[in-house]
Amino acid sequence: TKIFTQRGKNPFKAVNDVSFTLKKGETLGIVGESGSGKSTLAKLLLGFYPLQKGTINICGKNGRNSTIEEMRDLIAYVPQEPYLYEVSIAENIAYGRGKKTQEVAREDIVNAAKIANAHSFIRRLPQGYDTVLHSDGANLSQGQRQLLSIARAAISRPPVLILDEATSSIDTRTEKLIEQGMDALMDGRTVFVIAHRLSTVRRSKAIMVLEQGEIIERGSHEELLDQEGRYYKLYTGQFELD
């Protein structure tokens, strides 16, 4: 396939000849330097950019023959910078199912928070799950906002999960909590892990290295290290991920 997407003032931001198949329950790590096309690929899967060429098939649905809503119902997305609303924590989590809080059982909301490792900090807040957030969750730490984003993904119960550099701006202690939450969320799902810290993709069944929108290497962590190519240089610090 050859996929083009329009972005900003650049004439085109391209992802070229990217082709892969991921089986149910498998995890694919996607790495590369800044601007290599990692997040563009995620946005194509989510339908944020229209396909001009090529196809995307998810769980038997073809992106060209299905609505954006149908495709997005199959995917939960945990971004690097989650957006939270000026409503209660419970409502923010419930939005992951696309419904209002009163339409989602409180038990489901709490269970999603427990999966995400968010329950502990939520219950310590003045109003617990009924605590109303400030603009974009300004009354929470970055790590707490990310845990809520994971809880939102957990409650949607999707077959496919995209983790887009979800721990890149988190301190080491909070990162461990978030990684535990992500591990629980990933269990049994097909997962795309877009990685800033390469430690987050080591356990992926397969890893793709992107450069200027193209796959330049693919294989397991061990196979890519043995090749001593771009992934090896990124992993050993000879190149830095911006």
PDB file of C-alpha atoms in Angstrom:
ATOM      1  CA  THR A   1       0.000   0.000   0.000  1.00  0.00           C
ATOM      2  CA  LYS A   2       0.945   3.612  -0.381  1.00  0.00           C
ATOM      3  CA  ILE A   3      -0.767   6.047   1.954  1.00  0.00           C
ATOM      4  CA  PHE A   4      -0.678   9.839   1.815  1.00  0.00           C
ATOM      5  CA  THR A   5      -2.045  12.184   4.459  1.00  0.00           C
ATOM      6  CA  GLN A   6      -2.219  15.932   4.507  1.00  0.00           C
ATOM      7  CA  ARG A   7      -0.794  17.746   7.491  1.00  0.00           C
ATOM      8  CA  GLY A   8      -0.241  21.410   8.322  1.00  0.00           C
ATOM      9  CA  LYS A   9       1.625  23.585   5.833  1.00  0.00           C
ATOM     10  CA  ASN A  10       3.657  20.701   4.461  1.00  0.00           C
ATOM     11  CA  PRO A  11       2.305  19.650   1.045  1.00  0.00           C
ATOM     12  CA  PHE A  12       2.032  16.013   2.216  1.00  0.00           C
ATOM     13  CA  LYS A  13       3.042  13.968   5.196  1.00  0.00           C
ATOM     14  CA  ALA A  14       3.498  10.481   3.755  1.00  0.00           C
ATOM     15  CA  VAL A  15       3.514   6.931   5.028  1.00  0.00           C
ATOM     16  CA  ASN A  16       4.817   4.869   2.122  1.00  0.00           C
ATOM     17  CA  ASP A  17       4.544   1.143   1.385  1.00  0.00           C
ATOM     18  CA  VAL A  18       3.681   0.228   4.970  1.00  0.00           C
ATOM     19  CA  SER A  19       2.180  -3.248   5.029  1.00  0.00           C
ATOM     20  CA  PHE A  20       1.738  -5.610   7.970  1.00  0.00           C
ATOM     21  CA  THR A  21      -0.609  -8.163   9.508  1.00  0.00           C
ATOM     22  CA  LEU A  22      -1.163  -8.520  13.213  1.00  0.00           C
ATOM     23  CA  LYS A  23      -3.041 -11.514  14.625  1.00  0.00           C
ATOM     24  CA  LYS A  24      -5.545 -11.333  17.446  1.00  0.00           C
ATOM     25  CA  GLY A  25      -3.792 -10.860  20.786  1.00  0.00           C
ATOM     26  CA  GLU A  26      -0.413  -9.928  19.308  1.00  0.00           C
ATOM     27  CA  THR A  27       1.548  -6.772  20.122  1.00  0.00           C
ATOM     28  CA  LEU A  28       3.401  -4.709  17.527  1.00  0.00           C
ATOM     29  CA  GLY A  29       6.008  -2.179  18.630  1.00  0.00           C
ATOM     30  CA  ILE A  30       6.508   0.857  16.384  1.00  0.00           C
ATOM     31  CA  VAL A  31       9.683   2.896  16.871  1.00  0.00           C
ATOM     32  CA  GLY A  32      11.557   5.607  15.036  1.00  0.00           C
ATOM     33  CA  GLU A  33      12.942   9.082  15.375  1.00  0.00           C
ATOM     34  CA  SER A  34      10.717  12.153  15.615  1.00  0.00           C
ATOM     35  CA  GLY A  35       8.929  12.716  12.303  1.00  0.00           C
ATOM     36  CA  SER A  36       9.371   9.127  11.111  1.00  0.00           C
ATOM     37  CA  GLY A  37       5.616   8.577  10.757  1.00  0.00           C
ATOM     38  CA  LYS A  38       4.764   6.717  13.989  1.00  0.00           C
ATOM     39  CA  SER A  39       1.872   8.930  15.105  1.00  0.00           C
ATOM     40  CA  THR A  40       0.724   9.412  11.503  1.00  0.00           C
ATOM     41  CA  LEU A  41       0.270   5.653  11.277  1.00  0.00           C
ATOM     42  CA  ALA A  42      -1.782   5.663  14.494  1.00  0.00           C
ATOM     43  CA  LYS A  43      -3.998   8.463  13.195  1.00  0.00           C
ATOM     44  CA  LEU A  44      -4.572   6.560   9.956  1.00  0.00           C
ATOM     45  CA  LEU A  45      -5.758   3.538  11.948  1.00  0.00           C
ATOM     46  CA  LEU A  46      -8.105   5.823  13.907  1.00  0.00           C
ATOM     47  CA  GLY A  47      -9.486   7.449  10.763  1.00  0.00           C
ATOM     48  CA  PHE A  48      -8.185  10.937  11.613  1.00  0.00           C
ATOM     49  CA  TYR A  49      -6.590  11.092   8.156  1.00  0.00           C
ATOM     50  CA  PRO A  50      -8.355   9.845   5.016  1.00  0.00           C
ATOM     51  CA  LEU A  51      -6.739   7.103   2.956  1.00  0.00           C
ATOM     52  CA  GLN A  52      -5.943   8.060  -0.611  1.00  0.00           C
ATOM     53  CA  LYS A  53      -4.473   4.665  -1.442  1.00  0.00           C
ATOM     54  CA  GLY A  54      -4.293   1.327   0.307  1.00  0.00           C
ATOM     55  CA  THR A  55      -6.594  -0.437   2.742  1.00  0.00           C
ATOM     56  CA  ILE A  56      -6.947  -0.919   6.487  1.00  0.00           C
ATOM     57  CA  ASN A  57      -8.720  -4.016   7.781  1.00  0.00           C
ATOM     58  CA  ILE A  58      -9.451  -4.348  11.489  1.00  0.00           C
ATOM     59  CA  CYS A  59     -11.288  -7.343  12.962  1.00  0.00           C
ATOM     60  CA  GLY A  60     -12.808  -8.152   9.572  1.00  0.00           C
ATOM     61  CA  LYS A  61     -13.961  -4.594   8.856  1.00  0.00           C
ATOM     62  CA  ASN A  62     -12.555  -2.681   5.912  1.00  0.00           C
ATOM     63  CA  GLY A  63     -11.863   1.005   6.531  1.00  0.00           C
ATOM     64  CA  ARG A  64     -13.111   1.945   3.065  1.00  0.00           C
ATOM     65  CA  ASN A  65     -16.461   0.180   3.445  1.00  0.00           C
ATOM     66  CA  SER A  66     -17.139   0.991   7.100  1.00  0.00           C
ATOM     67  CA  THR A  67     -17.981   4.229   8.863  1.00  0.00           C
ATOM     68  CA  ILE A  68     -15.430   6.000  11.028  1.00  0.00           C
ATOM     69  CA  GLU A  69     -17.659   5.258  14.033  1.00  0.00           C
ATOM     70  CA  GLU A  70     -17.664   1.529  13.260  1.00  0.00           C
ATOM     71  CA  MET A  71     -13.870   1.460  12.979  1.00  0.00           C
ATOM     72  CA  ARG A  72     -13.295   3.540  16.096  1.00  0.00           C
ATOM     73  CA  ASP A  73     -15.585   1.273  18.131  1.00  0.00           C
ATOM     74  CA  LEU A  74     -12.937  -1.411  17.600  1.00  0.00           C
ATOM     75  CA  ILE A  75     -10.056   0.692  18.941  1.00  0.00           C
ATOM     76  CA  ALA A  76      -9.109   2.343  22.206  1.00  0.00           C
ATOM     77  CA  TYR A  77      -6.445   5.053  22.012  1.00  0.00           C
ATOM     78  CA  VAL A  78      -4.148   6.136  24.830  1.00  0.00           C
ATOM     79  CA  PRO A  79      -2.291   9.266  23.627  1.00  0.00           C
ATOM     80  CA  GLN A  80       0.802  10.944  25.017  1.00  0.00           C
ATOM     81  CA  GLU A  81      -1.279  13.951  26.111  1.00  0.00           C
ATOM     82  CA  PRO A  82      -4.791  12.824  27.112  1.00  0.00           C
ATOM     83  CA  TYR A  83      -7.667  15.296  26.925  1.00  0.00           C
ATOM     84  CA  LEU A  84      -9.904  15.427  29.981  1.00  0.00           C
ATOM     85  CA  TYR A  85     -13.204  17.268  30.374  1.00  0.00           C
ATOM     86  CA  GLU A  86     -14.383  19.676  33.088  1.00  0.00           C
ATOM     87  CA  VAL A  87     -16.701  17.087  34.603  1.00  0.00           C
ATOM     88  CA  SER A  88     -16.279  14.449  37.301  1.00  0.00           C
ATOM     89  CA  ILE A  89     -13.626  11.750  37.180  1.00  0.00           C
ATOM     90  CA  ALA A  90     -16.393   9.147  36.862  1.00  0.00           C
ATOM     91  CA  GLU A  91     -17.809  10.963  33.820  1.00  0.00           C
ATOM     92  CA  ASN A  92     -14.368  11.231  32.215  1.00  0.00           C
ATOM     93  CA  ILE A  93     -13.895   7.472  32.539  1.00  0.00           C
ATOM     94  CA  ALA A  94     -17.449   6.729  31.331  1.00  0.00           C
ATOM     95  CA  TYR A  95     -16.781   8.709  28.140  1.00  0.00           C
ATOM     96  CA  GLY A  96     -14.591   5.810  27.069  1.00  0.00           C
ATOM     97  CA  ARG A  97     -17.811   3.912  26.400  1.00  0.00           C
ATOM     98  CA  GLY A  98     -19.342   6.919  24.645  1.00  0.00           C
ATOM     99  CA  LYS A  99     -22.094   7.229  27.229  1.00  0.00           C
ATOM    100  CA  LYS A 100     -23.109   9.491  30.084  1.00  0.00           C
ATOM    101  CA  THR A 101     -22.225   8.484  33.634  1.00  0.00           C
ATOM    102  CA  GLN A 102     -25.778   7.522  34.559  1.00  0.00           C
ATOM    103  CA  GLU A 103     -25.786   5.034  31.679  1.00  0.00           C
ATOM    104  CA  VAL A 104     -22.675   3.242  32.950  1.00  0.00           C
ATOM    105  CA  ALA A 105     -22.655   1.211  36.164  1.00  0.00           C
ATOM    106  CA  ARG A 106     -20.429   2.699  38.874  1.00  0.00           C
ATOM    107  CA  GLU A 107     -19.006  -0.785  39.364  1.00  0.00           C
ATOM    108  CA  ASP A 108     -17.761  -0.778  35.752  1.00  0.00           C
ATOM    109  CA  ILE A 109     -16.166   2.646  36.244  1.00  0.00           C
ATOM    110  CA  VAL A 110     -14.389   1.528  39.417  1.00  0.00           C
ATOM    111  CA  ASN A 111     -13.245  -1.737  37.837  1.00  0.00           C
ATOM    112  CA  ALA A 112     -11.775   0.192  34.879  1.00  0.00           C
ATOM    113  CA  ALA A 113      -9.932   2.474  37.311  1.00  0.00           C
ATOM    114  CA  LYS A 114      -8.567  -0.559  39.162  1.00  0.00           C
ATOM    115  CA  ILE A 115      -7.302  -2.076  35.902  1.00  0.00           C
ATOM    116  CA  ALA A 116      -5.544   1.221  35.150  1.00  0.00           C
ATOM    117  CA  ASN A 117      -4.037   1.506  38.652  1.00  0.00           C
ATOM    118  CA  ALA A 118      -6.018   4.742  39.103  1.00  0.00           C
ATOM    119  CA  HIS A 119      -8.392   3.642  41.881  1.00  0.00           C
ATOM    120  CA  SER A 120      -5.895   4.306  44.673  1.00  0.00           C
ATOM    121  CA  PHE A 121      -5.346   7.988  43.911  1.00  0.00           C
ATOM    122  CA  ILE A 122      -9.000   8.601  42.993  1.00  0.00           C
ATOM    123  CA  ARG A 123     -10.343   7.419  46.334  1.00  0.00           C
ATOM    124  CA  ARG A 124      -7.933   9.796  48.137  1.00  0.00           C
ATOM    125  CA  LEU A 125      -9.410  12.844  46.372  1.00  0.00           C
ATOM    126  CA  PRO A 126     -11.906  15.023  48.316  1.00  0.00           C
ATOM    127  CA  GLN A 127     -14.963  13.737  46.432  1.00  0.00           C
ATOM    128  CA  GLY A 128     -13.425  10.553  45.081  1.00  0.00           C
ATOM    129  CA  TYR A 129     -14.951   9.594  41.738  1.00  0.00           C
ATOM    130  CA  ASP A 130     -17.250  12.630  41.924  1.00  0.00           C
ATOM    131  CA  THR A 131     -14.307  15.067  42.025  1.00  0.00           C
ATOM    132  CA  VAL A 132     -14.782  17.586  39.203  1.00  0.00           C
ATOM    133  CA  LEU A 133     -11.708  18.248  37.115  1.00  0.00           C
ATOM    134  CA  HIS A 134     -10.397  21.666  36.209  1.00  0.00           C
ATOM    135  CA  SER A 135      -9.702  22.569  32.594  1.00  0.00           C
ATOM    136  CA  ASP A 136      -8.027  19.551  30.961  1.00  0.00           C
ATOM    137  CA  GLY A 137      -7.450  17.977  34.376  1.00  0.00           C
ATOM    138  CA  ALA A 138      -5.218  20.780  35.643  1.00  0.00           C
ATOM    139  CA  ASN A 139      -5.860  19.738  39.257  1.00  0.00           C
ATOM    140  CA  LEU A 140      -4.199  16.368  38.576  1.00  0.00           C
ATOM    141  CA  SER A 141      -0.595  15.437  37.878  1.00  0.00           C
ATOM    142  CA  GLN A 142       0.495  14.331  34.407  1.00  0.00           C
ATOM    143  CA  GLY A 143       0.730  10.751  35.647  1.00  0.00           C
ATOM    144  CA  GLN A 144      -2.768  10.834  37.140  1.00  0.00           C
ATOM    145  CA  ARG A 145      -4.185  12.215  33.892  1.00  0.00           C
ATOM    146  CA  GLN A 146      -2.533   9.371  32.015  1.00  0.00           C
ATOM    147  CA  LEU A 147      -3.950   6.777  34.411  1.00  0.00           C
ATOM    148  CA  LEU A 148      -7.439   8.176  33.760  1.00  0.00           C
ATOM    149  CA  SER A 149      -6.792   7.900  30.036  1.00  0.00           C
ATOM    150  CA  ILE A 150      -5.944   4.222  30.509  1.00  0.00           C
ATOM    151  CA  ALA A 151      -9.101   3.728  32.610  1.00  0.00           C
ATOM    152  CA  ARG A 152     -11.132   5.335  29.827  1.00  0.00           C
ATOM    153  CA  ALA A 153      -9.630   2.862  27.365  1.00  0.00           C
ATOM    154  CA  ALA A 154     -10.275  -0.036  29.762  1.00  0.00           C
ATOM    155  CA  ILE A 155     -13.986   0.687  30.126  1.00  0.00           C
ATOM    156  CA  SER A 156     -14.493   0.734  26.364  1.00  0.00           C
ATOM    157  CA  ARG A 157     -13.432  -2.944  26.210  1.00  0.00           C
ATOM    158  CA  PRO A 158     -11.947  -2.705  22.704  1.00  0.00           C
ATOM    159  CA  PRO A 159     -10.406  -5.619  20.784  1.00  0.00           C
ATOM    160  CA  VAL A 160      -7.627  -3.297  19.519  1.00  0.00           C
ATOM    161  CA  LEU A 161      -5.505  -0.889  21.539  1.00  0.00           C
ATOM    162  CA  ILE A 162      -3.135   1.889  20.427  1.00  0.00           C
ATOM    163  CA  LEU A 163      -0.633   3.207  22.982  1.00  0.00           C
ATOM    164  CA  ASP A 164       0.926   6.346  21.503  1.00  0.00           C
ATOM    165  CA  GLU A 165       4.043   7.157  23.552  1.00  0.00           C
ATOM    166  CA  ALA A 166       1.884   6.899  26.670  1.00  0.00           C
ATOM    167  CA  THR A 167       4.786   7.059  29.153  1.00  0.00           C
ATOM    168  CA  SER A 168       7.161   9.469  27.416  1.00  0.00           C
ATOM    169  CA  SER A 169       6.599  12.442  29.758  1.00  0.00           C
ATOM    170  CA  ILE A 170       6.156  10.521  33.020  1.00  0.00           C
ATOM    171  CA  ASP A 171       8.610  10.193  35.911  1.00  0.00           C
ATOM    172  CA  THR A 172      10.086   6.740  36.572  1.00  0.00           C
ATOM    173  CA  ARG A 173       7.978   5.943  39.658  1.00  0.00           C
ATOM    174  CA  THR A 174       4.700   6.862  37.966  1.00  0.00           C
ATOM    175  CA  GLU A 175       5.817   5.069  34.813  1.00  0.00           C
ATOM    176  CA  LYS A 176       5.822   1.766  36.710  1.00  0.00           C
ATOM    177  CA  LEU A 177       2.198   2.314  37.799  1.00  0.00           C
ATOM    178  CA  ILE A 178       1.202   3.226  34.258  1.00  0.00           C
ATOM    179  CA  GLU A 179       3.021   0.242  32.762  1.00  0.00           C
ATOM    180  CA  GLN A 180       1.232  -2.086  35.203  1.00  0.00           C
ATOM    181  CA  GLY A 181      -2.075  -0.544  34.137  1.00  0.00           C
ATOM    182  CA  MET A 182      -1.171  -0.891  30.470  1.00  0.00           C
ATOM    183  CA  ASP A 183      -0.140  -4.525  30.956  1.00  0.00           C
ATOM    184  CA  ALA A 184      -3.588  -5.300  32.411  1.00  0.00           C
ATOM    185  CA  LEU A 185      -5.274  -3.359  29.607  1.00  0.00           C
ATOM    186  CA  MET A 186      -3.236  -5.138  26.915  1.00  0.00           C
ATOM    187  CA  ASP A 187      -4.091  -8.629  28.145  1.00  0.00           C
ATOM    188  CA  GLY A 188      -5.896 -10.535  25.373  1.00  0.00           C
ATOM    189  CA  ARG A 189      -6.002  -7.547  23.007  1.00  0.00           C
ATOM    190  CA  THR A 190      -4.291  -6.721  19.734  1.00  0.00           C
ATOM    191  CA  VAL A 191      -1.960  -3.839  20.575  1.00  0.00           C
ATOM    192  CA  PHE A 192       0.058  -1.207  18.739  1.00  0.00           C
ATOM    193  CA  VAL A 193       2.752   0.274  20.983  1.00  0.00           C
ATOM    194  CA  ILE A 194       4.288   3.481  19.646  1.00  0.00           C
ATOM    195  CA  ALA A 195       7.355   3.853  21.780  1.00  0.00           C
ATOM    196  CA  HIS A 196       9.481   6.744  22.929  1.00  0.00           C
ATOM    197  CA  ARG A 197      11.291   4.619  25.517  1.00  0.00           C
ATOM    198  CA  LEU A 198      12.419   1.446  23.799  1.00  0.00           C
ATOM    199  CA  SER A 199      12.018  -0.554  27.012  1.00  0.00           C
ATOM    200  CA  THR A 200       8.255  -0.440  26.389  1.00  0.00           C
ATOM    201  CA  VAL A 201       8.482  -2.482  23.161  1.00  0.00           C
ATOM    202  CA  ARG A 202      10.972  -5.178  24.170  1.00  0.00           C
ATOM    203  CA  ARG A 203       8.225  -7.716  24.842  1.00  0.00           C
ATOM    204  CA  SER A 204       6.390  -7.062  21.579  1.00  0.00           C
ATOM    205  CA  LYS A 205       6.088 -10.073  19.297  1.00  0.00           C
ATOM    206  CA  ALA A 206       7.289  -7.878  16.438  1.00  0.00           C
ATOM    207  CA  ILE A 207       8.858  -4.438  16.151  1.00  0.00           C
ATOM    208  CA  MET A 208       8.826  -2.111  13.139  1.00  0.00           C
ATOM    209  CA  VAL A 209      11.360   0.672  12.736  1.00  0.00           C
ATOM    210  CA  LEU A 210      10.082   3.614  10.695  1.00  0.00           C
ATOM    211  CA  GLU A 211      12.144   6.254   8.930  1.00  0.00           C
ATOM    212  CA  GLN A 212      10.642   8.995   6.753  1.00  0.00           C
ATOM    213  CA  GLY A 213       7.354   7.086   6.605  1.00  0.00           C
ATOM    214  CA  GLU A 214       8.813   3.759   5.514  1.00  0.00           C
ATOM    215  CA  ILE A 215       9.608   0.508   7.316  1.00  0.00           C
ATOM    216  CA  ILE A 216      13.384   0.111   7.315  1.00  0.00           C
ATOM    217  CA  GLU A 217      13.622  -2.790   9.782  1.00  0.00           C
ATOM    218  CA  ARG A 218      11.264  -5.324  11.324  1.00  0.00           C
ATOM    219  CA  GLY A 219      11.684  -8.304  13.641  1.00  0.00           C
ATOM    220  CA  SER A 220      11.775  -9.234  17.311  1.00  0.00           C
ATOM    221  CA  HIS A 221      13.844  -7.290  19.846  1.00  0.00           C
ATOM    222  CA  GLU A 222      16.587  -9.924  19.730  1.00  0.00           C
ATOM    223  CA  GLU A 223      16.554 -10.173  15.923  1.00  0.00           C
ATOM    224  CA  LEU A 224      16.880  -6.420  15.500  1.00  0.00           C
ATOM    225  CA  LEU A 225      19.737  -6.230  17.980  1.00  0.00           C
ATOM    226  CA  ASP A 226      21.543  -8.985  16.073  1.00  0.00           C
ATOM    227  CA  GLN A 227      21.197  -6.969  12.853  1.00  0.00           C
ATOM    228  CA  GLU A 228      23.069  -4.058  14.463  1.00  0.00           C
ATOM    229  CA  GLY A 229      21.110  -1.617  12.312  1.00  0.00           C
ATOM    230  CA  ARG A 230      19.028   1.442  13.233  1.00  0.00           C
ATOM    231  CA  TYR A 231      17.148  -0.252  16.097  1.00  0.00           C
ATOM    232  CA  TYR A 232      20.433  -1.424  17.589  1.00  0.00           C
ATOM    233  CA  LYS A 233      21.802   2.115  17.447  1.00  0.00           C
ATOM    234  CA  LEU A 234      18.637   3.546  18.986  1.00  0.00           C
ATOM    235  CA  TYR A 235      18.638   0.934  21.734  1.00  0.00           C
ATOM    236  CA  THR A 236      22.317   1.379  22.588  1.00  0.00           C
ATOM    237  CA  GLY A 237      22.053   5.171  22.560  1.00  0.00           C
ATOM    238  CA  GLN A 238      24.027   5.801  19.390  1.00  0.00           C
ATOM    239  CA  PHE A 239      20.905   7.578  18.114  1.00  0.00           C
ATOM    240  CA  GLU A 240      18.451   9.457  20.303  1.00  0.00           C
ATOM    241  CA  LEU A 241      14.678   9.468  19.937  1.00  0.00           C
ATOM    242  CA  ASP A 242      13.574  13.116  20.104  1.00  0.00           C
TER     243      ASP A 242
END
